[in-house]
PDB file of C-alpha atoms in Angstrom:
ATOM      1  CA  LEU M 385      -0.018   0.162  -0.022  1.00  0.00           C
ATOM      2  CA  ASN M 386       2.921   2.402   0.905  1.00  0.00           C
ATOM      3  CA  THR M 387       4.602   1.562  -2.463  1.00  0.00           C
ATOM      4  CA  LEU M 388       1.146   2.414  -4.379  1.00  0.00           C
ATOM      5  CA  LEU M 389       0.571   5.588  -2.429  1.00  0.00           C
ATOM      6  CA  ASP M 390       4.222   6.785  -3.195  1.00  0.00           C
ATOM      7  CA  ALA M 391       3.938   5.791  -6.827  1.00  0.00           C
ATOM      8  CA  VAL M 392       0.599   7.653  -7.277  1.00  0.00           C
ATOM      9  CA  SER M 393       1.763  10.925  -5.397  1.00  0.00           C
ATOM     10  CA  PHE M 394       5.025  11.172  -7.245  1.00  0.00           C
ATOM     11  CA  THR M 395       3.500  10.299 -10.427  1.00  0.00           C
ATOM     12  CA  TRP M 396       1.049  12.933 -10.097  1.00  0.00           C
ATOM     13  CA  LEU M 397       3.944  15.548  -9.239  1.00  0.00           C
ATOM     14  CA  ALA M 398       5.868  14.195 -12.082  1.00  0.00           C
ATOM     15  CA  PHE M 399       2.790  14.958 -14.568  1.00  0.00           C
ATOM     16  CA  TRP M 400       2.439  18.434 -13.027  1.00  0.00           C
ATOM     17  CA  ALA M 401       6.230  19.007 -13.534  1.00  0.00           C
ATOM     18  CA  GLY M 402       6.052  17.813 -17.172  1.00  0.00           C
ATOM     19  CA  PHE M 403       3.214  20.249 -17.939  1.00  0.00           C
ATOM     20  CA  VAL M 404       5.416  23.144 -16.561  1.00  0.00           C
ATOM     21  CA  GLY M 405       8.482  21.881 -18.299  1.00  0.00           C
ATOM     22  CA  PRO M 406      11.725  20.576 -17.297  1.00  0.00           C
ATOM     23  CA  THR M 407      13.233  23.986 -16.207  1.00  0.00           C
ATOM     24  CA  GLY M 408      10.205  24.975 -14.063  1.00  0.00           C
ATOM     25  CA  PHE M 409      10.020  25.193 -10.399  1.00  0.00           C
ATOM     26  CA  ALA M 410       7.991  22.014 -10.253  1.00  0.00           C
ATOM     27  CA  SER M 411      10.711  19.886 -12.165  1.00  0.00           C
ATOM     28  CA  ASN M 412      13.356  21.062  -9.940  1.00  0.00           C
ATOM     29  CA  ALA M 413      11.065  20.415  -6.752  1.00  0.00           C
ATOM     30  CA  LEU M 414      10.443  16.915  -8.147  1.00  0.00           C
ATOM     31  CA  ASN M 415      14.129  16.167  -8.590  1.00  0.00           C
ATOM     32  CA  ILE M 416      15.017  17.315  -5.119  1.00  0.00           C
ATOM     33  CA  MET M 417      12.078  15.656  -3.389  1.00  0.00           C
ATOM     34  CA  LEU M 418      12.551  12.390  -5.044  1.00  0.00           C
ATOM     35  CA  SER M 419      16.255  12.286  -4.617  1.00  0.00           C
ATOM     36  CA  TYR M 420      15.693  13.059  -0.804  1.00  0.00           C
ATOM     37  CA  MET M 421      13.029  10.317  -0.485  1.00  0.00           C
ATOM     38  CA  LEU M 422      15.271   7.947  -2.487  1.00  0.00           C
ATOM     39  CA  ILE M 423      18.347   8.220  -0.320  1.00  0.00           C
ATOM     40  CA  PHE M 424      16.797   8.747   3.222  1.00  0.00           C
ATOM     41  CA  VAL M 425      13.103   7.354   3.093  1.00  0.00           C
ATOM     42  CA  PHE M 426      12.189   4.866   0.417  1.00  0.00           C
ATOM     43  CA  PRO M 427      13.749   1.141   0.528  1.00  0.00           C
ATOM     44  CA  PHE M 428      15.550  -0.047  -2.477  1.00  0.00           C
ATOM     45  CA  ARG M 429      12.693  -2.222  -3.994  1.00  0.00           C
ATOM     46  CA  ARG M 430      10.265   0.717  -3.732  1.00  0.00           C
ATOM     47  CA  ALA M 431      12.665   3.010  -5.255  1.00  0.00           C
ATOM     48  CA  LEU M 432      12.770   0.631  -8.299  1.00  0.00           C
ATOM     49  CA  ILE M 433       9.095   0.952  -8.721  1.00  0.00           C
ATOM     50  CA  VAL M 434       8.621   4.775  -8.017  1.00  0.00           C
ATOM     51  CA  VAL M 435      11.493   6.290  -9.687  1.00  0.00           C
ATOM     52  CA  PRO M 436      11.205   4.896 -13.319  1.00  0.00           C
ATOM     53  CA  LEU M 437       7.454   5.373 -13.128  1.00  0.00           C
ATOM     54  CA  CYS M 438       7.892   9.025 -12.207  1.00  0.00           C
ATOM     55  CA  PHE M 439      10.577   9.769 -14.504  1.00  0.00           C
ATOM     56  CA  LEU M 440       8.622   8.155 -17.513  1.00  0.00           C
ATOM     57  CA  ALA M 441       5.655  10.137 -16.427  1.00  0.00           C
ATOM     58  CA  GLN M 442       7.429  13.375 -16.480  1.00  0.00           C
ATOM     59  CA  CYS M 443       9.161  12.489 -19.807  1.00  0.00           C
ATOM     60  CA  THR M 444       5.818  11.554 -21.501  1.00  0.00           C
ATOM     61  CA  THR M 445       3.998  14.583 -20.250  1.00  0.00           C
ATOM     62  CA  THR M 446       6.736  16.912 -21.354  1.00  0.00           C
ATOM     63  CA  VAL M 447       6.870  15.357 -24.866  1.00  0.00           C
ATOM     64  CA  ILE M 448       2.925  15.465 -25.061  1.00  0.00           C
ATOM     65  CA  VAL M 449       3.054  19.123 -24.162  1.00  0.00           C
ATOM     66  CA  SER M 450       5.732  20.043 -26.457  1.00  0.00           C
ATOM     67  CA  LEU M 451       4.149  18.086 -29.453  1.00  0.00           C
ATOM     68  CA  GLN M 452       0.880  20.059 -28.896  1.00  0.00           C
ATOM     69  CA  GLY M 453       2.868  23.374 -29.767  1.00  0.00           C
ATOM     70  CA  VAL M 454       3.016  24.724 -26.214  1.00  0.00           C
ATOM     71  CA  PRO M 455       6.492  26.307 -25.835  1.00  0.00           C
ATOM     72  CA  VAL M 456       8.142  24.453 -23.125  1.00  0.00           C
ATOM     73  CA  THR M 457      11.879  25.335 -23.340  1.00  0.00           C
ATOM     74  CA  GLY M 458      13.016  24.684 -26.786  1.00  0.00           C
ATOM     75  CA  GLY M 459      13.606  21.499 -28.460  1.00  0.00           C
ATOM     76  CA  ARG M 460      17.378  20.187 -27.721  1.00  0.00           C
ATOM     77  CA  SER M 461      17.611  21.762 -24.146  1.00  0.00           C
ATOM     78  CA  THR M 462      14.261  19.892 -23.008  1.00  0.00           C
ATOM     79  CA  ILE M 463      15.778  16.546 -24.228  1.00  0.00           C
ATOM     80  CA  VAL M 464      19.101  17.339 -22.397  1.00  0.00           C
ATOM     81  CA  GLU M 465      17.691  18.428 -19.200  1.00  0.00           C
ATOM     82  CA  LEU M 466      15.431  15.181 -19.129  1.00  0.00           C
ATOM     83  CA  ALA M 467      18.495  13.197 -19.756  1.00  0.00           C
ATOM     84  CA  VAL M 468      20.177  15.161 -16.883  1.00  0.00           C
ATOM     85  CA  LEU M 469      17.077  14.359 -14.634  1.00  0.00           C
ATOM     86  CA  GLY M 470      17.320  10.785 -15.557  1.00  0.00           C
ATOM     87  CA  ILE M 471      21.066  10.594 -14.715  1.00  0.00           C
ATOM     88  CA  GLY M 472      20.386  12.311 -11.294  1.00  0.00           C
ATOM     89  CA  LEU M 473      17.819   9.780 -10.455  1.00  0.00           C
ATOM     90  CA  SER M 474      19.881   6.879 -11.518  1.00  0.00           C
ATOM     91  CA  LEU M 475      22.657   8.120  -9.372  1.00  0.00           C
ATOM     92  CA  SER M 476      20.331   8.586  -6.383  1.00  0.00           C
ATOM     93  CA  VAL M 477      19.228   4.887  -6.885  1.00  0.00           C
ATOM     94  CA  ALA M 478      22.560   3.536  -7.269  1.00  0.00           C
ATOM     95  CA  ALA M 479      23.605   5.500  -4.040  1.00  0.00           C
ATOM     96  CA  LYS M 480      20.547   3.949  -2.155  1.00  0.00           C
ATOM     97  CA  ARG M 481      21.828   0.631  -3.332  1.00  0.00           C
ATOM     98  CA  MET M 482      25.107   1.245  -2.021  1.00  0.00           C
ATOM     99  CA  ILE M 483      23.868   2.473   1.392  1.00  0.00           C
ATOM    100  CA  GLU M 484      21.615  -0.833   1.937  1.00  0.00           C
ATOM    101  CA  LEU M 485      24.514  -3.195   0.950  1.00  0.00           C
ATOM    102  CA  SER M 486      26.702  -1.442   3.330  1.00  0.00           C
ATOM    103  CA  LYS M 487      24.276  -1.654   6.173  1.00  0.00           C
ATOM    104  CA  TRP M 488      23.776  -5.261   5.390  1.00  0.00           C
ATOM    105  CA  GLU M 489      27.490  -5.746   5.670  1.00  0.00           C
ATOM    106  CA  SER M 490      27.693  -3.957   8.892  1.00  0.00           C
ATOM    107  CA  PHE M 491      24.587  -6.067  10.247  1.00  0.00           C
ATOM    108  CA  VAL M 492      26.377  -9.231   9.255  1.00  0.00           C
ATOM    109  CA  MET M 493      29.589  -8.051  10.773  1.00  0.00           C
ATOM    110  CA  LEU M 494      27.996  -7.325  14.088  1.00  0.00           C
ATOM    111  CA  GLN M 495      26.368 -10.685  14.081  1.00  0.00           C
ATOM    112  CA  GLU M 496      29.737 -12.352  13.655  1.00  0.00           C
ATOM    113  CA  LYS M 497      31.226 -10.151  16.469  1.00  0.00           C
ATOM    114  CA  ALA M 498      28.192 -11.219  18.793  1.00  0.00           C
ATOM    115  CA  ALA M 499      28.823 -14.944  18.026  1.00  0.00           C
ATOM    116  CA  GLN M 500      32.520 -14.425  18.657  1.00  0.00           C
ATOM    117  CA  VAL M 501      32.089 -12.826  22.035  1.00  0.00           C
ATOM    118  CA  ILE M 502      29.555 -15.673  23.255  1.00  0.00           C
ATOM    119  CA  HIS M 503      31.894 -18.200  21.899  1.00  0.00           C
ATOM    120  CA  GLU M 504      34.818 -16.566  23.903  1.00  0.00           C
ATOM    121  CA  LYS M 505      32.569 -16.439  27.120  1.00  0.00           C
ATOM    122  CA  VAL M 506      31.550 -19.883  26.969  1.00  0.00           C
ATOM    123  CA  LEU M 507      35.457 -21.068  26.559  1.00  0.00           C
ATOM    124  CA  ARG M 508      36.303 -18.904  29.623  1.00  0.00           C
ATOM    125  CA  VAL M 509      33.444 -20.372  31.655  1.00  0.00           C
ATOM    126  CA  GLU M 510      34.559 -23.968  30.560  1.00  0.00           C
ATOM    127  CA  ALA M 511      38.090 -23.097  31.675  1.00  0.00           C
ATOM    128  CA  GLU M 512      36.885 -21.725  34.922  1.00  0.00           C
ATOM    129  CA  PHE M 513      34.710 -24.705  35.534  1.00  0.00           C
ATOM    130  CA  ALA M 514      37.602 -27.210  34.754  1.00  0.00           C
ATOM    131  CA  HIS M 515      39.880 -25.203  37.006  1.00  0.00           C
ATOM    132  CA  GLU M 516      37.402 -25.226  40.030  1.00  0.00           C
ATOM    133  CA  VAL M 517      36.774 -29.139  39.317  1.00  0.00           C
ATOM    134  CA  ALA M 518      40.382 -29.692  39.710  1.00  0.00           C
ATOM    135  CA  VAL M 519      40.926 -27.779  42.740  1.00  0.00           C
ATOM    136  CA  ALA M 520      37.883 -29.438  44.340  1.00  0.00           C
ATOM    137  CA  GLU M 521      39.230 -32.781  43.471  1.00  0.00           C
ATOM    138  CA  MET M 522      42.609 -31.916  45.165  1.00  0.00           C
ATOM    139  CA  LYS M 523      43.057 -33.354  48.564  1.00  0.00           C
ATOM    140  CA  PRO M 524      43.258 -30.603  51.347  1.00  0.00           C
ATOM    141  CA  SER M 525      46.414 -31.986  52.762  1.00  0.00           C
ATOM    142  CA  ASP M 526      48.099 -31.786  49.434  1.00  0.00           C
ATOM    143  CA  SER M 527      47.053 -28.140  48.705  1.00  0.00           C
ATOM    144  CA  ILE M 528      48.470 -27.359  52.199  1.00  0.00           C
ATOM    145  CA  ASP M 529      51.683 -28.886  51.538  1.00  0.00           C
ATOM    146  CA  ARG M 530      51.900 -27.276  48.124  1.00  0.00           C
ATOM    147  CA  CYS M 531      51.239 -23.912  49.550  1.00  0.00           C
ATOM    148  CA  HIS M 532      54.044 -24.377  52.282  1.00  0.00           C
ATOM    149  CA  GLU M 533      56.451 -25.347  49.542  1.00  0.00           C
ATOM    150  CA  ALA M 534      55.541 -22.357  47.230  1.00  0.00           C
ATOM    151  CA  SER M 535      55.384 -19.461  49.911  1.00  0.00           C
ATOM    152  CA  GLY M 536      58.264 -20.851  52.070  1.00  0.00           C
ATOM    153  CA  SER M 537      56.375 -19.690  55.188  1.00  0.00           C
ATOM    154  CA  ASN M 538      54.482 -21.211  57.802  1.00  0.00           C
ATOM    155  CA  SER M 539      50.983 -19.717  56.859  1.00  0.00           C
ATOM    156  CA  CYS M 540      48.605 -22.110  55.002  1.00  0.00           C
ATOM    157  CA  CYS M 541      46.632 -21.523  51.897  1.00  0.00           C
ATOM    158  CA  LYS M 542      42.869 -21.098  51.816  1.00  0.00           C
ATOM    159  CA  THR M 543      41.181 -23.550  49.575  1.00  0.00           C
ATOM    160  CA  ILE M 544      39.589 -21.787  46.592  1.00  0.00           C
ATOM    161  CA  SER M 545      35.791 -21.800  46.629  1.00  0.00           C
ATOM    162  CA  PRO M 546      33.880 -22.023  43.369  1.00  0.00           C
ATOM    163  CA  SER M 547      33.387 -18.595  41.882  1.00  0.00           C
ATOM    164  CA  MET M 548      30.103 -17.647  40.072  1.00  0.00           C
ATOM    165  CA  GLN M 549      31.161 -14.084  39.408  1.00  0.00           C
ATOM    166  CA  SER M 550      32.359 -14.839  35.887  1.00  0.00           C
ATOM    167  CA  ALA M 551      29.386 -16.787  34.835  1.00  0.00           C
ATOM    168  CA  PRO M 552      27.927 -15.098  31.647  1.00  0.00           C
ATOM    169  CA  ALA M 553      24.402 -13.347  31.723  1.00  0.00           C
ATOM    170  CA  VAL M 554      21.654 -15.239  30.288  1.00  0.00           C
ATOM    171  CA  LEU M 555      22.135 -15.581  26.610  1.00  0.00           C
ATOM    172  CA  HIS M 556      19.281 -14.509  24.356  1.00  0.00           C
TER     173      HIS M 556
END
């Protein structure tokens, strides 16, 4: 429905701009509005429908008005100005395509980074769990003897209790 509404409104404006002629205010307003809508508002697929329809409507109306003998701007300059309008709209469509591709690439890159972060958290939790299991399986007398040997003093080491501080948040 949005595509149809955009196509109808911009085609109506294109017919009006065609009656005025390619050098009129309506033609320039159409070019500016359509270029803005292309780059910032329309999705690429909608732009592929609206832009050619709008451009063809303006070209057809301009040709019909000029064939009826109504002075528009004068033969060759009308064709050149319509060609320049078409090139400008084509560049806007190409720019929109490039913007959407770069947005997709950044989305994919963010998804890959999120997967990598989750994988690293899982590896860290697995390593900590393996360490805690190893410490829990060790006999208390062995751990006290190792602490005395390592520190060289008469103080005894405290056994390490399992830590839950590094457990990851709930993954969505």
